[in-house]
Every structure is written in C-alpha cells, then in structure tokens.
Coordinates of C-alpha atoms and ligand atoms in Angstrom, one line a residue:
M1 CA 0.0 0.0 0.0
A2 CA 1.4 3.4 -0.9
A3 CA 1.9 5.1 2.5
K4 CA 0.2 8.3 1.4
H5 CA -3.1 6.4 0.9
W6 CA -3.1 4.4 4.0
R7 CA -6.0 5.9 6.0
A8 CA -8.8 6.0 3.3
G9 CA -7.5 2.7 2.0
L10 CA -7.8 1.1 5.4
L11 CA -11.3 2.5 5.7
A12 CA -12.3 1.0 2.4
L13 CA -10.7 -2.4 3.2
L14 CA -12.5 -2.6 6.6
L15 CA -15.8 -2.0 4.8
L16 CA -15.1 -4.7 2.3
A17 CA -13.8 -7.3 4.7
G18 CA -15.8 -10.4 5.5
D19 CA -19.0 -11.3 7.4
K20 CA -18.1 -9.5 10.6
A21 CA -17.7 -6.1 8.9
M22 CA -21.1 -6.5 7.2
T23 CA -23.0 -7.3 10.4
E24 CA -21.6 -4.9 12.9
P25 CA -22.1 -1.1 13.2
R26 CA -19.7 0.6 10.8
T27 CA -18.7 4.2 10.2
P28 CA -19.9 4.9 6.7
L29 CA -17.8 6.6 4.1
V30 CA -18.5 10.2 3.1
I31 CA -18.1 10.3 -0.6
A32 CA -18.1 13.8 -2.0
H33 CA -20.3 13.6 -5.1
R34 CA -18.6 15.6 -7.9
G35 CA -16.7 17.3 -5.0
A36 CA -18.4 19.7 -2.6
S37 CA -20.8 20.3 -5.5
G38 CA -23.5 21.8 -3.3
Y39 CA -21.2 24.8 -2.9
L40 CA -19.0 25.1 -6.0
P41 CA -19.4 24.1 -9.7
E42 CA -19.1 20.3 -9.9
H43 CA -15.9 18.6 -10.8
T44 CA -13.8 21.7 -10.5
L45 CA -10.6 21.5 -8.5
A46 CA -12.0 24.2 -6.2
A47 CA -15.0 21.8 -5.4
K48 CA -12.5 19.0 -4.7
A49 CA -10.3 21.1 -2.4
L50 CA -13.4 22.2 -0.5
A51 CA -14.5 18.6 -0.1
H52 CA -11.1 17.6 1.2
G53 CA -11.3 20.4 3.7
M54 CA -14.8 19.3 4.8
G55 CA -13.5 15.9 5.7
A56 CA -14.7 13.7 2.9
D57 CA -13.3 10.2 3.1
F58 CA -13.5 9.8 -0.7
I59 CA -13.8 12.3 -3.5
E60 CA -15.7 11.4 -6.7
Q61 CA -14.3 11.7 -10.2
D62 CA -16.6 11.1 -13.2
V63 CA -14.3 10.5 -16.1
V64 CA -14.6 10.8 -19.9
L65 CA -11.9 11.0 -22.6
T66 CA -10.8 13.8 -24.9
R67 CA -10.2 13.2 -28.6
D68 CA -6.5 12.7 -27.9
G69 CA -7.4 10.1 -25.3
V70 CA -6.8 12.0 -22.1
P71 CA -9.0 11.2 -19.1
I72 CA -10.7 14.4 -17.9
V73 CA -13.1 14.9 -14.9
L74 CA -16.5 15.6 -16.3
H75 CA -19.9 14.1 -15.5
D76 CA -21.4 14.1 -19.0
I77 CA -20.0 13.0 -22.4
Y78 CA -21.2 16.5 -23.4
L79 CA -19.5 19.7 -22.5
D80 CA -22.5 22.1 -22.9
A81 CA -24.2 21.7 -19.5
T82 CA -21.2 22.6 -17.4
T83 CA -18.9 24.7 -19.5
D84 CA -18.9 27.7 -21.9
V85 CA -18.1 25.5 -24.9
A86 CA -21.1 26.8 -26.9
S87 CA -19.7 30.4 -26.9
R88 CA -16.0 29.4 -27.2
F89 CA -16.5 26.9 -30.1
P90 CA -19.9 27.6 -31.5
A91 CA -19.4 25.6 -34.7
R92 CA -18.3 22.4 -33.0
A93 CA -21.7 20.9 -32.1
R94 CA -22.8 17.6 -33.6
N95 CA -26.1 17.4 -35.5
D96 CA -27.9 16.7 -32.3
G97 CA -26.8 20.2 -31.1
R98 CA -24.5 18.7 -28.3
F99 CA -20.8 19.4 -27.9
Y100 CA -19.1 16.1 -27.2
A101 CA -15.9 16.1 -25.1
I102 CA -14.5 13.4 -27.3
D103 CA -14.5 15.8 -30.3
F104 CA -12.1 18.1 -28.5
D105 CA -8.4 17.8 -27.8
L106 CA -7.1 18.5 -24.4
S107 CA -5.6 21.8 -25.6
E108 CA -9.1 22.9 -26.5
I109 CA -10.7 21.7 -23.3
R110 CA -8.1 23.9 -21.5
Q111 CA -9.6 27.0 -23.1
L112 CA -13.0 26.3 -21.5
Q113 CA -14.4 27.7 -18.3
A114 CA -16.3 25.3 -16.0
L115 CA -19.7 26.6 -14.9
E116 CA -22.4 25.8 -12.4
R117 CA -24.7 23.2 -14.1
L118 CA -27.4 24.7 -16.3
E119 CA -30.6 23.3 -17.8
P120 CA -30.9 23.5 -21.6
D121 CA -33.0 26.7 -21.2
G122 CA -30.1 28.3 -19.3
S123 CA -31.6 28.2 -15.8
P124 CA -29.6 26.7 -12.9
V125 CA -30.3 23.0 -12.2
F126 CA -30.0 23.8 -8.5
P127 CA -31.2 27.4 -7.7
G128 CA -29.5 28.7 -4.6
R129 CA -26.2 27.0 -5.2
F130 CA -23.1 28.7 -6.8
P131 CA -24.5 31.5 -9.1
P132 CA -24.5 31.1 -12.9
G133 CA -21.9 33.1 -14.7
P134 CA -18.1 33.2 -15.1
T135 CA -16.1 31.3 -12.5
G136 CA -12.5 31.3 -13.7
L137 CA -12.5 27.6 -13.1
A138 CA -11.3 24.9 -15.5
V139 CA -12.1 21.3 -16.5
P140 CA -9.3 19.2 -14.8
T141 CA -7.6 16.2 -16.1
L142 CA -7.8 13.1 -13.9
A143 CA -4.0 13.3 -13.4
E144 CA -4.3 16.9 -12.3
E145 CA -7.1 16.1 -9.8
I146 CA -5.1 13.2 -8.4
A147 CA -2.1 15.5 -7.9
L148 CA -4.4 17.9 -6.0
I149 CA -5.8 15.3 -3.7
S150 CA -2.4 13.7 -3.1
G151 CA -1.0 17.2 -2.3
L152 CA -3.8 17.9 0.1
N153 CA -3.4 14.5 1.7
A154 CA 0.2 15.4 2.4
S155 CA -0.3 19.1 3.5
R156 CA -3.3 18.4 5.7
S157 CA -2.1 15.1 7.0
R158 CA -5.6 13.8 6.3
E159 CA -6.2 11.2 3.6
A160 CA -9.0 11.3 1.1
G161 CA -9.4 8.5 -1.5
L162 CA -10.4 8.6 -5.1
Y163 CA -13.8 7.3 -6.3
I164 CA -13.6 7.1 -10.1
E165 CA -16.6 6.5 -12.4
L166 CA -16.0 5.3 -15.9
K167 CA -18.6 7.1 -17.9
A168 CA -20.2 5.6 -21.0
P169 CA -17.6 2.9 -21.8
R170 CA -19.7 1.6 -24.8
F171 CA -19.9 5.1 -26.2
H172 CA -16.1 5.5 -25.9
R173 CA -15.5 2.1 -27.5
R174 CA -17.7 3.1 -30.5
E175 CA -15.5 6.2 -30.8
G176 CA -12.5 4.0 -30.9
Q177 CA -11.3 4.6 -27.3
D178 CA -10.8 2.3 -24.3
I179 CA -11.7 4.3 -21.2
A180 CA -10.8 1.5 -18.8
V181 CA -7.3 1.2 -20.1
R182 CA -6.7 4.9 -20.1
I183 CA -7.9 5.3 -16.5
L184 CA -5.8 2.4 -15.2
E185 CA -2.7 4.0 -16.9
V186 CA -3.3 7.3 -15.1
L187 CA -3.8 5.5 -11.8
A188 CA -0.7 3.4 -12.1
A189 CA 1.4 6.5 -13.0
S190 CA 0.0 8.1 -9.8
G191 CA 0.8 5.2 -7.6
Y192 CA -2.7 3.7 -7.3
A193 CA -2.5 0.0 -8.4
E194 CA -2.9 -2.2 -5.3
R195 CA -6.1 -3.3 -3.7
S196 CA -5.2 -1.6 -0.5
D197 CA -4.8 1.8 -2.2
A198 CA -7.5 4.3 -1.5
V199 CA -9.5 4.1 -4.7
F200 CA -12.8 2.7 -5.9
L201 CA -13.7 2.2 -9.5
Q202 CA -17.5 2.5 -10.3
C203 CA -19.5 2.0 -13.4
F204 CA -23.1 1.5 -14.6
D205 CA -22.0 -1.1 -17.1
D206 CA -21.4 -4.6 -15.7
A207 CA -19.5 -5.7 -18.7
T208 CA -16.9 -3.0 -18.1
L209 CA -16.5 -4.0 -14.5
R210 CA -16.0 -7.6 -15.6
Y211 CA -13.5 -6.4 -18.2
L212 CA -11.6 -4.5 -15.5
R213 CA -11.5 -7.5 -13.1
E214 CA -11.2 -10.5 -15.5
D215 CA -9.3 -9.1 -18.5
L216 CA -7.3 -6.1 -17.2
K217 CA -6.8 -7.9 -13.9
T218 CA -7.2 -4.9 -11.7
P219 CA -7.2 -5.7 -8.0
L220 CA -8.9 -2.4 -7.1
P221 CA -12.3 -2.4 -5.4
L222 CA -15.1 -2.3 -7.9
I223 CA -18.6 -0.9 -7.4
Q224 CA -21.6 -1.8 -9.6
L225 CA -23.7 1.3 -10.0
I226 CA -27.5 0.6 -10.4
A227 CA -29.7 2.9 -12.4
D228 CA -33.4 2.6 -13.2
N229 CA -34.1 1.0 -16.5
S230 CA -36.3 4.0 -17.5
W231 CA -33.4 6.4 -17.5
G232 CA -31.7 4.8 -20.5
E233 CA -28.3 4.9 -18.7
D234 CA -27.2 1.7 -20.5
S235 CA -29.7 0.0 -22.7
E236 CA -27.8 -3.3 -22.5
V237 CA -27.9 -3.6 -18.7
D238 CA -31.1 -4.8 -16.9
Y239 CA -30.9 -2.9 -13.6
A240 CA -34.1 -4.5 -12.3
H241 CA -32.3 -7.9 -12.6
L242 CA -29.2 -6.6 -10.9
Q243 CA -31.4 -5.9 -7.8
T244 CA -32.7 -9.5 -7.6
D245 CA -31.0 -12.2 -5.5
Q246 CA -29.6 -13.7 -8.6
G247 CA -28.3 -10.4 -9.9
L248 CA -26.6 -9.6 -6.6
A249 CA -25.0 -13.0 -6.6
E250 CA -23.6 -12.3 -10.1
I251 CA -22.3 -8.9 -9.0
A252 CA -20.5 -10.5 -6.0
R253 CA -18.4 -12.5 -8.5
Y254 CA -16.7 -9.5 -10.0
A255 CA -17.4 -6.5 -7.7
D256 CA -17.1 -5.5 -4.1
G257 CA -20.2 -3.4 -3.7
I258 CA -23.2 -1.7 -5.2
G259 CA -24.0 1.9 -5.8
P260 CA -27.8 2.0 -5.9
W261 CA -30.1 5.1 -6.4
L262 CA -31.4 5.9 -3.0
M263 CA -35.0 5.5 -4.2
Q264 CA -34.2 1.9 -4.8
I265 CA -33.9 1.6 -1.1
Y266 CA -36.3 4.2 0.3
Q267 CA -39.9 3.8 -1.0
G268 CA -41.5 6.9 0.5
P269 CA -43.9 7.2 3.4
G270 CA -46.5 4.5 4.0
P271 CA -50.2 5.2 4.8
D272 CA -49.2 5.8 8.5
G273 CA -46.6 8.4 7.4
E274 CA -43.7 6.1 8.4
P275 CA -40.8 5.6 5.9
R276 CA -40.8 2.3 3.9
F277 CA -37.8 0.5 2.6
T278 CA -36.8 -2.3 0.3
D279 CA -34.6 -5.1 1.5
L280 CA -31.8 -4.3 -1.0
V281 CA -29.3 -3.2 1.7
A282 CA -29.8 -6.4 3.7
R283 CA -29.7 -8.7 0.6
A284 CA -26.5 -7.0 -0.6
H285 CA -24.9 -7.3 2.8
A286 CA -25.8 -11.0 2.9
R287 CA -23.6 -11.4 -0.2
Q288 CA -20.8 -9.3 1.3
L289 CA -21.4 -6.4 -1.0
A290 CA -20.9 -2.9 0.4
V291 CA -23.7 -0.5 -0.3
H292 CA -22.9 3.1 -1.3
P293 CA -26.2 4.8 -2.4
Y294 CA -26.5 8.1 -4.4
T295 CA -27.2 11.0 -4.2
F296 CA -27.8 12.8 -0.9
R297 CA -28.8 16.4 -1.5
R298 CA -30.0 18.9 1.1
D299 CA -31.8 20.8 -1.6
Q300 CA -33.4 17.8 -3.2
L301 CA -35.0 15.7 -0.5
P302 CA -37.0 12.5 -1.3
P303 CA -40.8 12.6 -0.8
G304 CA -41.8 12.4 2.8
I305 CA -38.4 13.3 4.2
A306 CA -38.6 16.5 6.2
S307 CA -34.9 17.3 6.5
F308 CA -31.4 16.3 5.3
E309 CA -30.6 15.3 8.9
R310 CA -33.5 12.9 8.9
L311 CA -32.5 11.5 5.5
L312 CA -29.0 10.7 6.8
E313 CA -30.4 9.2 10.0
L314 CA -32.6 6.8 8.0
F315 CA -29.8 5.6 5.7
I316 CA -27.0 5.5 8.3
E317 CA -28.5 4.6 11.6
E318 CA -31.6 2.6 10.5
L319 CA -30.4 1.0 7.3
G320 CA -26.6 0.8 7.9
V321 CA -25.3 1.7 4.5
D322 CA -21.5 1.6 4.1
G323 CA -21.1 4.9 2.5
L324 CA -23.1 7.6 0.6
F325 CA -22.6 10.0 -2.2
T326 CA -23.4 13.5 -1.2
D327 CA -23.2 17.0 -2.6
F328 CA -22.9 18.2 1.0
P329 CA -19.9 16.3 2.5
D330 CA -19.7 18.7 5.4
L331 CA -23.2 17.9 6.6
A332 CA -22.6 14.1 6.3
R333 CA -19.3 14.4 8.1
E334 CA -20.8 16.3 11.0
H335 CA -23.7 13.8 11.2
I336 CA -21.4 10.8 11.2
D337 CA -18.9 12.3 13.6
R338 CA -21.7 13.1 16.0
I339 CA -23.2 9.6 16.0
D340 CA -19.8 8.0 16.2
K341 CA -19.3 9.7 19.6
T342 CA -22.3 7.9 21.0
R343 CA -21.4 4.4 19.6
Ligands
G3P401 O1 -21.6 7.5 -9.3 C1 -22.6 7.6 -8.3 C2 -23.4 8.7 -8.7 O2 -22.6 9.8 -9.0 C3 -24.2 8.2 -9.9 O3 -24.8 9.3 -10.5 O4 -25.2 10.5 -12.5 O5 -24.2 11.6 -10.5 O6 -22.8 10.0 -11.9 P1 -24.2 10.4 -11.4
CA402 CA1 -20.9 9.5 -10.7

C-alpha cells in the first residue's frame, strides 16, 4: 500500500472485509459527489479542495476521454451543460446540437471555463447554489485532480481517497477509445495500483466491471452502479435484474459493492406516514457487498423526508449503509462524527 493512501485505503478495506464487517455497526464513508458540489461548480478543483477540507473520506471523479485520449473529470459525455463551450467553439456541435468532449483535444478543453450546471434553457439546475456566470475555473484532467488530492493528503495530514466512475464505456468504444485502459494507466502512474490503495472504480456497465476484473486484472475495489431501466443509462444492462438475489450473486463474483439510487432503497412514506424501505441493503450485505447509495442532497429531499438530517439518519442509523454519495460532505461528516461519539 502506498503510504500516502493508508487511511482511506484502510477504511475501504475494513468495509469490504468479511461477514463480521457487514453485520456490525460501521462508520460509513462520506463520498463527496462531484466534490463539494452543493457549494461550488461540480468537478472543479475548487470543489474537490473544499470537499477535502470538509472531511470527505473519498472524492468522486466522473471521467470521460478527450479526442486525444486524455481522461478528464466531467460528468457528461457532453461539455455544454457545465462549460462555456457553446460560446467558445460555436461551430463544433454535432447534428444533435450537443458538444461532445471526445470531439475536442485537451488543448481545446483547457480553453473552457467550468460553470455551475445549467438546464438546456439556461436556468440553474439547483437554484440557490453557486451562481450562474463566469467562474475562472477549469475542467481538470484526472491526473491533475489526483495530484491535487495527493497534495492535500500530504499538506493536511488527512487522507481522502479517489472514487472514479468510468462514464459511458460503450460510447467510448464506439468512438475507438478504451476508457478503462486509459484510466488504469493514469492510476498506475499516480501510484494507485494495489487493492489496498484508496481508490474505488465504479461503473453502470457490468460488462466494463467484468473487463476490469477479468481481462485487465485490476485488484482495485469495484462498485456496480445501479440505475433505473427507465433512465436509458445503459440499454444493454437490466438494472431490475441486478437488484434481484440472482443479480446480486452475479455482481458479487466481480465487484465489491453496489451503488444504488437511494430511491431503490427508500420507498416513500406509508399510509401511516412512516418511511418504507426495500430489503436491498440487507440482501446486498448478505452477499458481502458494500452499499454506497447516491445522491444525498440537502436541496433535493425525497418525498416524505422533512430534513437532510432525517435522510441521513434513516440511511445511516436505520439501514446501515456503508457509504453515501453526497453534494454536501460537510453535513454528512458532521452527522457521522456526532453519532460516532455515541457508539
Ligand atoms: O456514481 C454515483 C453517482 O454519482 C451516480 O450518478 O449521474 O451523478 O454520476 P451520477
Ligand atoms: Ca458518478
């Protein structure tokens, strides 16, 4: 294990280790979703630095490739919802009107400004967060972000791990690129290659996770993300099946955990007003799979949940999830540290 990664790596290993770890109270991981994205434009280095300062255990990177094959940290395969690409390169949209990251070299990506996420009509997706308009912030490469986090791990003597999502691997393959290989290359060059290093790899595509484990032989912890079939996230994956006992048993052969949508666990209030849950967490734990649901947002609470604090209480104290993706890592950190003192 690289010494600089020991704390978060140890945390991850404890959560992935054996029957005992799955049945006893655990301290869940705070995973900063796209950084501290409740406060700063997502996937900017500023948002990642803030997440580090707020005490996140892991910091998420969604990754896509540029035309010249460089992994960059960006949620969409498109640039238009979170950058000023439309004004910088107005002639570069495809016929569908979208600006694809894979049509741009890194030298061009570097000319863009990262913005708070906007709807197609130009309104903010999350009103009340960082204001729309110029930011002076950039779209980072994966290597640059790892350098930032490693630097903060050293200067703050507090370790945060990486939590990397391979975005749209089938799309990348159709474009002639292998996103899994490119990401592993960057990780290896940055000293992340052993199972005990503080990094998770996550993907919505089960075939890509199998490829990582069985063909590319990565020992790194893998998380199977679970979407809803209606979203069209990956038309070749049956996410309803993945939530069945058989599906979970299949996942357990190549992955270490699942990343379900929180509404696949929480079913809203019952007639008596009390929250109702599926048994997905218990069934995953029975197969030694860690459970890291997404996405916990103070400004987007599920139906029937009165406060963010109540949402955290349900998933952490009542359901016993092993980690959670949140746009507000400070609030999750405070909640977990408070309940830890009483355990
Ligand atoms: O990767 C976990 C969570 O981030 C999945 O949703 O769409 O925000 O990448 P998304
Ligand atoms: Ca993600």
